[in-house]
XYZ file of C-alpha atoms in Angstrom:
274
model
C 10.413 5.208 -13.911
C 8.367 8.255 -12.888
C 4.924 7.901 -11.303
C 2.990 10.975 -10.185
C -0.354 12.353 -9.101
C -2.033 13.502 -12.289
C -4.405 15.852 -10.424
C -1.764 18.015 -8.754
C 0.094 20.689 -10.731
C 3.166 20.856 -8.431
C 3.596 17.079 -8.784
C 3.382 17.307 -12.574
C 5.858 20.198 -12.641
C 8.331 18.253 -10.506
C 7.884 15.230 -12.781
C 8.948 17.283 -15.803
C 11.910 18.737 -13.895
C 13.012 15.275 -12.752
C 12.651 13.922 -16.264
C 14.963 16.605 -17.631
C 17.435 16.241 -14.774
C 17.740 12.458 -15.098
C 18.052 12.659 -18.874
C 20.941 15.125 -18.553
C 22.613 12.704 -16.151
C 22.413 9.992 -18.804
C 19.621 8.031 -17.130
C 16.988 6.469 -19.374
C 13.556 7.513 -18.175
C 10.062 6.151 -18.701
C 6.897 7.790 -17.426
C 3.618 6.265 -16.309
C 1.188 6.257 -19.226
C -1.612 7.970 -17.273
C 0.486 11.149 -17.531
C 0.428 11.064 -21.328
C -0.877 14.367 -22.641
C -0.417 15.964 -19.219
C 3.362 16.254 -18.913
C 5.743 17.353 -21.652
C 8.541 14.891 -22.398
C 10.458 13.128 -25.147
C 10.622 9.931 -23.105
C 8.242 6.979 -23.531
C 5.010 6.560 -21.613
C 4.713 3.044 -20.180
C 1.905 1.309 -18.230
C 2.811 0.595 -14.612
C 2.403 -3.127 -15.232
C 5.195 -2.979 -17.841
C 7.551 -0.619 -16.013
C 10.650 -2.798 -15.628
C 13.192 -0.310 -14.329
C 16.101 -0.087 -11.886
C 14.079 2.143 -9.584
C 10.806 4.059 -9.416
C 10.258 7.616 -8.231
C 6.739 8.333 -6.985
C 5.684 11.967 -6.732
C 2.609 12.232 -4.551
C 1.441 10.795 -1.255
C 0.906 7.343 0.186
C -1.914 6.717 -2.283
C 0.491 7.146 -5.202
C 2.855 4.615 -3.620
C 0.067 2.088 -3.074
C -1.153 2.509 -6.648
C 2.356 1.851 -7.923
C 3.004 -1.116 -5.636
C -0.196 -2.899 -6.625
C 0.485 -2.570 -10.361
C 4.264 -2.806 -10.804
C 5.689 -6.002 -12.327
C 7.230 -8.469 -9.881
C 9.827 -8.393 -8.484
C 9.134 -4.736 -7.836
C 11.888 -2.169 -8.428
C 12.733 -0.117 -5.311
C 10.712 3.051 -4.778
C 11.948 6.531 -3.912
C 8.861 8.347 -2.670
C 8.691 12.152 -2.898
C 6.089 13.569 -0.524
C 3.492 15.724 -2.266
C 0.628 14.512 -0.060
C -0.828 15.619 3.277
C 0.881 13.132 5.587
C 2.999 10.978 3.310
C 3.917 8.506 6.032
C 5.495 6.048 3.609
C 7.368 8.703 1.653
C 11.041 9.486 2.182
C 11.839 12.927 0.786
C 10.226 16.361 0.865
C 10.052 18.081 -2.562
C 12.866 20.564 -1.844
C 15.315 17.683 -1.327
C 14.353 15.754 -4.459
C 17.497 16.309 -6.490
C 19.791 15.719 -3.524
C 18.041 12.378 -3.042
C 18.420 11.457 -6.705
C 22.135 12.235 -6.493
C 22.323 9.915 -3.495
C 20.774 7.119 -5.536
C 23.124 7.651 -8.469
C 26.089 7.525 -6.062
C 24.723 4.426 -4.331
C 24.422 6.296 -1.037
C 21.163 4.807 0.246
C 19.711 1.740 1.934
C 16.824 -0.538 1.022
C 13.910 -1.119 3.382
C 11.781 -4.155 2.521
C 8.102 -4.321 3.436
C 6.122 -7.547 3.696
C 3.075 -7.929 1.455
C 0.002 -10.146 1.765
C -1.129 -12.658 -0.842
C -4.912 -12.471 -1.143
C -7.499 -14.728 -2.735
C -11.296 -14.664 -2.908
C -12.533 -18.222 -3.295
C -10.231 -19.751 -5.910
C -9.400 -16.425 -7.545
C -6.030 -14.862 -6.759
C -6.216 -11.121 -6.186
C -3.380 -8.556 -6.193
C -0.946 -8.550 -3.280
C -1.560 -6.001 -0.535
C 1.177 -3.736 0.804
C -1.054 -1.916 3.288
C -4.300 -3.714 3.972
C -7.258 -5.772 2.864
C -10.723 -4.565 3.852
C -13.682 -6.953 3.789
C -17.198 -5.530 4.000
C -20.671 -6.071 2.589
C -20.215 -3.136 0.241
C -23.409 -1.591 1.608
C -23.208 0.767 4.613
C -26.603 -0.350 5.911
C -25.661 -4.043 6.113
C -23.593 -5.725 8.824
C -20.958 -8.316 7.990
C -21.309 -11.665 9.761
C -18.036 -13.575 9.434
C -16.100 -16.526 10.803
C -12.354 -16.078 11.246
C -9.897 -18.986 11.132
C -6.149 -19.264 11.635
C -4.416 -22.179 9.887
C -7.803 -23.837 9.426
C -8.794 -23.545 13.095
C -11.835 -21.382 13.961
C -11.008 -18.431 16.210
C -14.230 -16.486 16.468
C -17.361 -15.281 14.752
C -17.981 -11.569 14.535
C -20.538 -8.986 13.553
C -19.086 -5.722 12.287
C -19.279 -3.137 9.538
C -16.133 -4.727 8.159
C -12.720 -6.216 8.847
C -9.273 -4.745 8.184
C -6.300 -7.063 7.761
C -3.111 -5.012 7.780
C 0.584 -5.659 7.309
C 3.213 -4.074 9.538
C 3.240 -1.222 7.011
C -0.552 -1.061 6.993
C -0.774 -0.971 10.788
C -0.187 2.788 10.530
C -3.092 3.274 8.112
C -6.807 2.450 8.198
C -6.272 -0.126 10.952
C -4.787 2.530 13.248
C -7.709 4.873 12.549
C -10.078 2.044 13.514
C -8.347 1.592 16.871
C -5.655 -0.927 15.954
C -2.061 -0.968 17.243
C 1.068 0.229 15.470
C 3.376 -2.722 14.763
C 7.094 -2.134 15.197
C 9.049 -2.455 11.971
C 10.831 -5.556 13.253
C 7.549 -7.354 13.978
C 6.731 -9.653 11.071
C 3.008 -9.923 11.640
C -0.485 -9.120 10.414
C -3.026 -7.193 12.451
C -6.775 -7.834 12.265
C -8.952 -4.896 13.281
C -12.768 -4.799 13.190
C -14.693 -1.794 11.933
C -17.408 -0.829 14.446
C -17.818 -4.345 15.835
C -21.095 -5.297 17.534
C -19.343 -8.148 19.341
C -16.632 -7.630 21.971
C -13.722 -7.947 19.594
C -10.572 -5.858 19.546
C -7.534 -6.091 17.297
C -5.686 -9.395 17.019
C -2.061 -9.793 15.910
C -0.994 -12.917 14.012
C 2.445 -14.159 12.909
C 2.965 -13.350 9.237
C 3.430 -17.034 8.413
C -0.208 -17.696 9.396
C -2.927 -18.581 6.917
C -5.976 -16.489 7.755
C -9.383 -17.254 6.298
C -12.499 -15.153 6.534
C -15.817 -16.784 5.706
C -18.712 -14.397 5.223
C -21.854 -15.969 6.691
C -24.233 -13.095 5.936
C -25.196 -11.416 3.645
C -24.641 -13.360 0.432
C -22.142 -10.872 -0.937
C -18.926 -9.139 0.039
C -16.637 -6.386 -1.136
C -12.870 -6.907 -0.971
C -10.794 -3.720 -1.126
C -7.003 -3.969 -1.448
C -4.812 -0.964 -0.619
C -7.698 1.352 -1.441
C -7.085 0.741 -5.156
C -8.412 -2.670 -6.138
C -12.077 -3.556 -5.599
C -13.635 -6.994 -5.968
C -17.361 -7.524 -5.468
C -18.086 -11.196 -4.785
C -21.492 -12.877 -4.920
C -20.959 -16.636 -4.924
C -22.003 -19.589 -2.792
C -18.730 -19.605 -0.849
C -17.673 -16.160 0.321
C -14.165 -16.870 1.593
C -11.114 -14.610 1.645
C -7.698 -16.144 2.333
C -4.696 -14.083 3.388
C -1.106 -15.347 3.625
C 2.369 -13.862 3.473
C 3.343 -13.054 -0.103
C 6.642 -14.069 -1.638
C 6.788 -10.533 -3.052
C 7.961 -7.484 -1.116
C 7.892 -3.751 -1.712
C 11.316 -2.123 -1.403
C 11.734 1.505 -0.375
C 14.817 3.635 -0.905
C 15.742 5.203 2.437
C 18.413 7.647 3.527
C 18.447 8.900 7.109
C 14.857 8.672 8.295
C 13.772 5.798 10.521
C 10.347 4.265 11.125
C 9.945 6.124 14.403
C 11.136 9.408 12.875
C 8.309 9.126 10.375
C 5.880 8.033 13.076
C 6.643 11.048 15.272
C 6.922 13.689 12.594
C 4.235 12.679 10.129
C 1.630 10.619 11.921
C 1.398 11.058 15.670
C 1.857 14.798 15.914
C 1.148 16.158 12.456
C -2.265 17.719 12.094
C -4.355 17.826 8.949
C -3.430 20.598 6.577
């Protein structure tokens, strides 16, 4: 399955080239339906939610990966991520090595890296799993979020902040890091809770991934839940509670030689904006 940024010409061009290359190699290809009318192909366009394939190739940045991971049917097929973004921390391959990487997949010369996801619910409603993070806010920049945080049903603290970020190990390198949170080592199976501009003395907290975390919004009488920057849920009910647990689903990445710390050094810690 091919998933690409529809607003970037180089990504669309590479999608068409990959489509032709895979077809010549005898691989059946389907393409995300949002690219219909944008890329030229004889292969079928399929919604992400129906893309049941052996593997997915994303052509874009981290946002393209997150969009795919939140919509793909479960269990998710492994993802080979081609970097056409600015940082592309989660991606594996630069565009010039695309076809070499595909050959590696066809030969079975790769490894699978599994990333923990979070199961999220708002009240009694189940929301999509999060690969990166869940952000809870009022949805209005001028209003502060008053919330009570519990672990396994036990109150931990009450806070006042612009919002709260709950990140996975994968998500610890994203919004949470920008808000002052720590980077979690890849072998640490945990969630990190980071406040956004907290008025109370409250720094990041790290919880075991088998914890059940609940967030009860005390004020105002509304909240916005944002999952992986793609899914938004505005909630205005009597009980404003978000529950986060470890999901039974995982996102699998196709990896070759790069390690977590290779990506951290080369793409995040020392790479400037371009």
